[in-house]
Amino acid sequence: MSLSPEQVRRIAGLARIELADDDVEATRAKLNGIFGLIEQMQAVDTSGVEPMSHPQDLAQRLRDDVATETDRREAFQAVAPQTEGGLYLVPKVIE
């Protein structure tokens, strides 16, 4: 697939990219290069290749879901201005 300069201008317009006339040819060459790479990739025979979710076969290390921090609730509430029933009491800010 090869783009014409008019198609490049149209794509630039649709993308709302201001493209000077001097830049049309360079942009066209870059886009045509990208399309060339896509055509090469599409030409590769991938029949028999199983789709992968990740290019590397890695397993996540999982650890047991065990609490590692000690419960310091009482220590924190001991320095709080007011607590009641294990909750922090704060002044009412919304009427």
Coordinates of N, CA and C in Angstrom, one line a residue:
M1 N 0.8 -1.2 0.0 CA 0.0 0.0 0.0 C 0.9 1.2 0.0
S2 N 0.5 2.1 -0.8 CA 1.3 3.4 -0.9 C 0.3 4.6 -0.9
L3 N 0.6 5.5 -0.1 CA -0.3 6.7 0.0 C 0.1 7.7 -1.0
S4 N -0.8 8.5 -1.5 CA -0.6 9.6 -2.3 C -0.4 10.9 -1.4
P5 N 0.1 11.9 -2.0 CA 0.2 13.2 -1.2 C -1.2 13.7 -0.8
E6 N -2.2 13.5 -1.6 CA -3.5 13.9 -1.3 C -4.1 13.1 -0.1
Q7 N -3.8 11.9 0.0 CA -4.2 11.0 1.1 C -3.5 11.5 2.4
V8 N -2.2 11.8 2.3 CA -1.5 12.3 3.5 C -2.1 13.6 4.0
R9 N -2.4 14.5 3.1 CA -3.1 15.7 3.5 C -4.4 15.5 4.1
R10 N -5.2 14.5 3.6 CA -6.5 14.2 4.1 C -6.3 13.6 5.5
I11 N -5.4 12.7 5.7 CA -5.1 12.1 7.0 C -4.7 13.1 8.0
A12 N -3.9 14.0 7.6 CA -3.4 15.1 8.5 C -4.6 16.0 8.9
G13 N -5.5 16.3 7.9 CA -6.7 17.1 8.2 C -7.6 16.3 9.2
L14 N -7.8 15.1 9.0 CA -8.7 14.3 9.9 C -8.1 14.2 11.3
A15 N -6.7 14.2 11.4 CA -6.1 14.2 12.7 C -5.9 15.5 13.2
R16 N -6.3 16.5 12.5 CA -6.2 17.9 12.9 C -4.7 18.3 13.2
I17 N -3.9 17.8 12.3 CA -2.5 18.1 12.3 C -2.2 19.1 11.1
E18 N -1.5 20.2 11.5 CA -1.2 21.1 10.4 C 0.1 20.6 9.7
L19 N 0.0 20.4 8.5 CA 1.1 19.8 7.7 C 1.5 20.8 6.6
A20 N 2.7 21.3 6.6 CA 3.2 22.2 5.6 C 3.4 21.4 4.3
D21 N 3.3 22.1 3.2 CA 3.5 21.4 1.9 C 4.8 20.8 1.8
D22 N 5.8 21.4 2.4 CA 7.2 20.8 2.4 C 7.3 19.5 3.1
D23 N 6.4 19.3 4.1 CA 6.5 18.1 5.0 C 5.7 17.0 4.4
V24 N 4.9 17.2 3.4 CA 4.0 16.1 2.9 C 4.8 15.0 2.4
E25 N 5.8 15.2 1.7 CA 6.5 14.1 1.0 C 7.3 13.3 2.1
A26 N 7.9 14.0 3.1 CA 8.6 13.3 4.1 C 7.6 12.4 5.0
T27 N 6.5 13.0 5.3 CA 5.4 12.3 6.0 C 4.9 11.1 5.2
R28 N 4.7 11.3 3.9 CA 4.3 10.2 3.1 C 5.3 9.1 3.1
A29 N 6.6 9.4 3.0 CA 7.6 8.3 3.0 C 7.6 7.6 4.3
K30 N 7.4 8.3 5.4 CA 7.4 7.6 6.7 C 6.2 6.7 6.9
L31 N 5.0 7.2 6.5 CA 3.8 6.4 6.5 C 3.9 5.2 5.6
N32 N 4.4 5.4 4.4 CA 4.6 4.2 3.5 C 5.5 3.2 4.1
G33 N 6.6 3.7 4.8 CA 7.5 2.7 5.5 C 6.8 1.9 6.5
I34 N 5.9 2.6 7.3 CA 5.1 1.9 8.3 C 4.2 0.9 7.7
F35 N 3.5 1.2 6.6 CA 2.7 0.3 5.9 C 3.5 -0.9 5.3
G36 N 4.7 -0.6 4.9 CA 5.5 -1.7 4.4 C 5.9 -2.7 5.5
L37 N 6.2 -2.2 6.7 CA 6.5 -3.1 7.8 C 5.2 -3.9 8.1
I38 N 4.1 -3.3 8.1 CA 2.9 -4.0 8.4 C 2.6 -5.1 7.4
E39 N 2.9 -4.8 6.1 CA 2.7 -5.8 5.1 C 3.7 -7.0 5.3
Q40 N 4.9 -6.7 5.7 CA 5.9 -7.7 6.0 C 5.5 -8.6 7.1
M41 N 4.9 -8.0 8.2 CA 4.5 -8.8 9.3 C 3.3 -9.6 9.0
Q42 N 2.4 -9.1 8.1 CA 1.2 -9.8 7.7 C 1.6 -11.0 6.8
A43 N 2.7 -10.9 6.1 CA 3.1 -12.0 5.2 C 3.7 -13.2 6.0
V44 N 4.0 -13.0 7.2 CA 4.6 -14.1 8.0 C 3.6 -15.2 8.2
D45 N 4.0 -16.4 8.0 CA 3.0 -17.5 8.2 C 3.0 -17.9 9.7
T46 N 1.9 -17.6 10.3 CA 1.8 -17.8 11.8 C 0.8 -19.0 12.1
S47 N 0.5 -19.8 11.0 CA -0.4 -20.9 11.3 C 0.4 -21.9 12.2
G48 N -0.3 -22.4 13.1 CA 0.3 -23.4 14.0 C 1.0 -22.7 15.2
V49 N 1.0 -21.4 15.2 CA 1.6 -20.7 16.4 C 0.5 -20.3 17.3
E50 N 0.6 -20.8 18.6 CA -0.4 -20.5 19.5 C -0.3 -19.1 20.1
P51 N -1.5 -18.4 20.1 CA -1.4 -17.0 20.6 C -0.9 -17.0 22.0
M52 N -0.2 -15.9 22.4 CA 0.3 -15.8 23.7 C -0.2 -14.5 24.4
S53 N -0.3 -14.5 25.7 CA -0.7 -13.3 26.4 C 0.5 -12.5 26.8
H54 N 1.6 -13.1 26.8 CA 2.9 -12.4 27.1 C 4.0 -13.1 26.4
P55 N 5.0 -12.3 25.9 CA 6.1 -12.9 25.1 C 7.0 -13.8 25.9
Q56 N 7.0 -13.7 27.2 CA 7.9 -14.5 28.0 C 7.0 -15.4 28.9
D57 N 7.4 -16.6 29.1 CA 6.7 -17.6 29.9 C 7.1 -17.4 31.4
L58 N 6.5 -16.5 32.1 CA 6.8 -16.2 33.4 C 5.7 -16.5 34.3
A59 N 6.0 -16.9 35.5 CA 4.9 -17.1 36.5 C 5.1 -16.1 37.6
Q60 N 4.0 -15.6 38.1 CA 4.1 -14.6 39.2 C 4.4 -15.4 40.5
R61 N 5.2 -14.8 41.3 CA 5.5 -15.4 42.6 C 4.4 -14.9 43.5
L62 N 3.7 -15.9 44.1 CA 2.6 -15.6 45.0 C 3.1 -15.9 46.5
R63 N 2.7 -15.1 47.4 CA 3.0 -15.4 48.8 C 1.7 -15.6 49.5
D64 N 1.8 -16.2 50.7 CA 0.6 -16.4 51.5 C 0.1 -15.0 52.0
D65 N -1.2 -14.9 52.1 CA -1.9 -13.7 52.5 C -1.9 -13.7 54.0
V66 N -0.8 -13.3 54.6 CA -0.6 -13.3 56.0 C -0.3 -11.8 56.5
A67 N -0.9 -11.4 57.5 CA -0.7 -10.1 58.1 C 0.8 -10.0 58.7
T68 N 1.5 -9.0 58.3 CA 2.9 -8.9 58.7 C 3.1 -7.8 59.7
E69 N 2.1 -6.9 59.8 CA 2.2 -5.8 60.7 C 1.4 -6.1 62.0
T70 N 1.8 -5.7 63.1 CA 1.1 -5.9 64.3 C 0.0 -4.9 64.4
D71 N -1.1 -5.3 65.2 CA -2.2 -4.4 65.4 C -1.8 -3.3 66.4
R72 N -1.7 -2.1 66.0 CA -1.3 -1.0 66.8 C -2.5 0.0 67.1
R73 N -3.7 -0.5 66.9 CA -4.9 0.4 67.0 C -5.0 1.0 68.3
E74 N -4.8 0.3 69.4 CA -4.9 0.9 70.7 C -3.8 1.9 71.0
A75 N -2.6 1.7 70.4 CA -1.6 2.7 70.6 C -1.9 4.0 69.9
F76 N -2.5 3.9 68.7 CA -2.8 5.1 67.9 C -4.0 5.8 68.5
Q77 N -5.0 5.0 69.0 CA -6.1 5.7 69.6 C -5.8 6.3 71.0
A78 N -4.8 5.8 71.6 CA -4.4 6.4 72.9 C -3.9 7.8 72.8
V79 N -3.4 8.2 71.6 CA -2.9 9.6 71.4 C -4.0 10.4 70.7
A80 N -5.1 9.9 70.3 CA -6.1 10.6 69.6 C -6.9 11.5 70.5
P81 N -7.4 12.7 70.1 CA -8.1 13.5 71.0 C -9.4 12.9 71.6
Q82 N -10.1 12.2 70.8 CA -11.4 11.6 71.2 C -11.6 10.3 70.5
T83 N -12.0 9.2 71.2 CA -12.4 8.0 70.5 C -13.6 7.4 71.3
E84 N -14.3 6.6 70.6 CA -15.5 5.9 71.2 C -15.7 4.7 70.4
G85 N -15.8 3.6 71.1 CA -16.1 2.3 70.5 C -15.1 1.9 69.4
G86 N -13.9 2.3 69.5 CA -12.9 2.0 68.5 C -12.8 2.9 67.3
L87 N -13.7 4.0 67.4 CA -13.7 4.9 66.3 C -13.1 6.3 66.7
Y88 N -12.6 7.0 65.8 CA -12.1 8.3 66.1 C -13.2 9.3 66.0
L89 N -13.4 10.2 66.9 CA -14.4 11.2 66.9 C -13.8 12.5 66.4
V90 N -14.5 13.2 65.5 CA -14.0 14.4 64.9 C -15.1 15.4 65.0
P91 N -14.7 16.7 65.0 CA -15.8 17.8 65.1 C -16.6 17.7 63.8
K92 N -17.9 18.1 64.0 CA -18.8 18.1 62.9 C -18.4 19.3 62.0
V93 N -18.2 19.1 60.7 CA -17.8 20.1 59.8 C -18.9 20.5 58.8
I94 N -19.9 19.7 58.7 CA -21.0 19.9 57.8 C -22.3 20.1 58.6
E95 N -23.0 21.2 58.4 CA -24.2 21.4 59.1 C -25.4 20.7 58.5

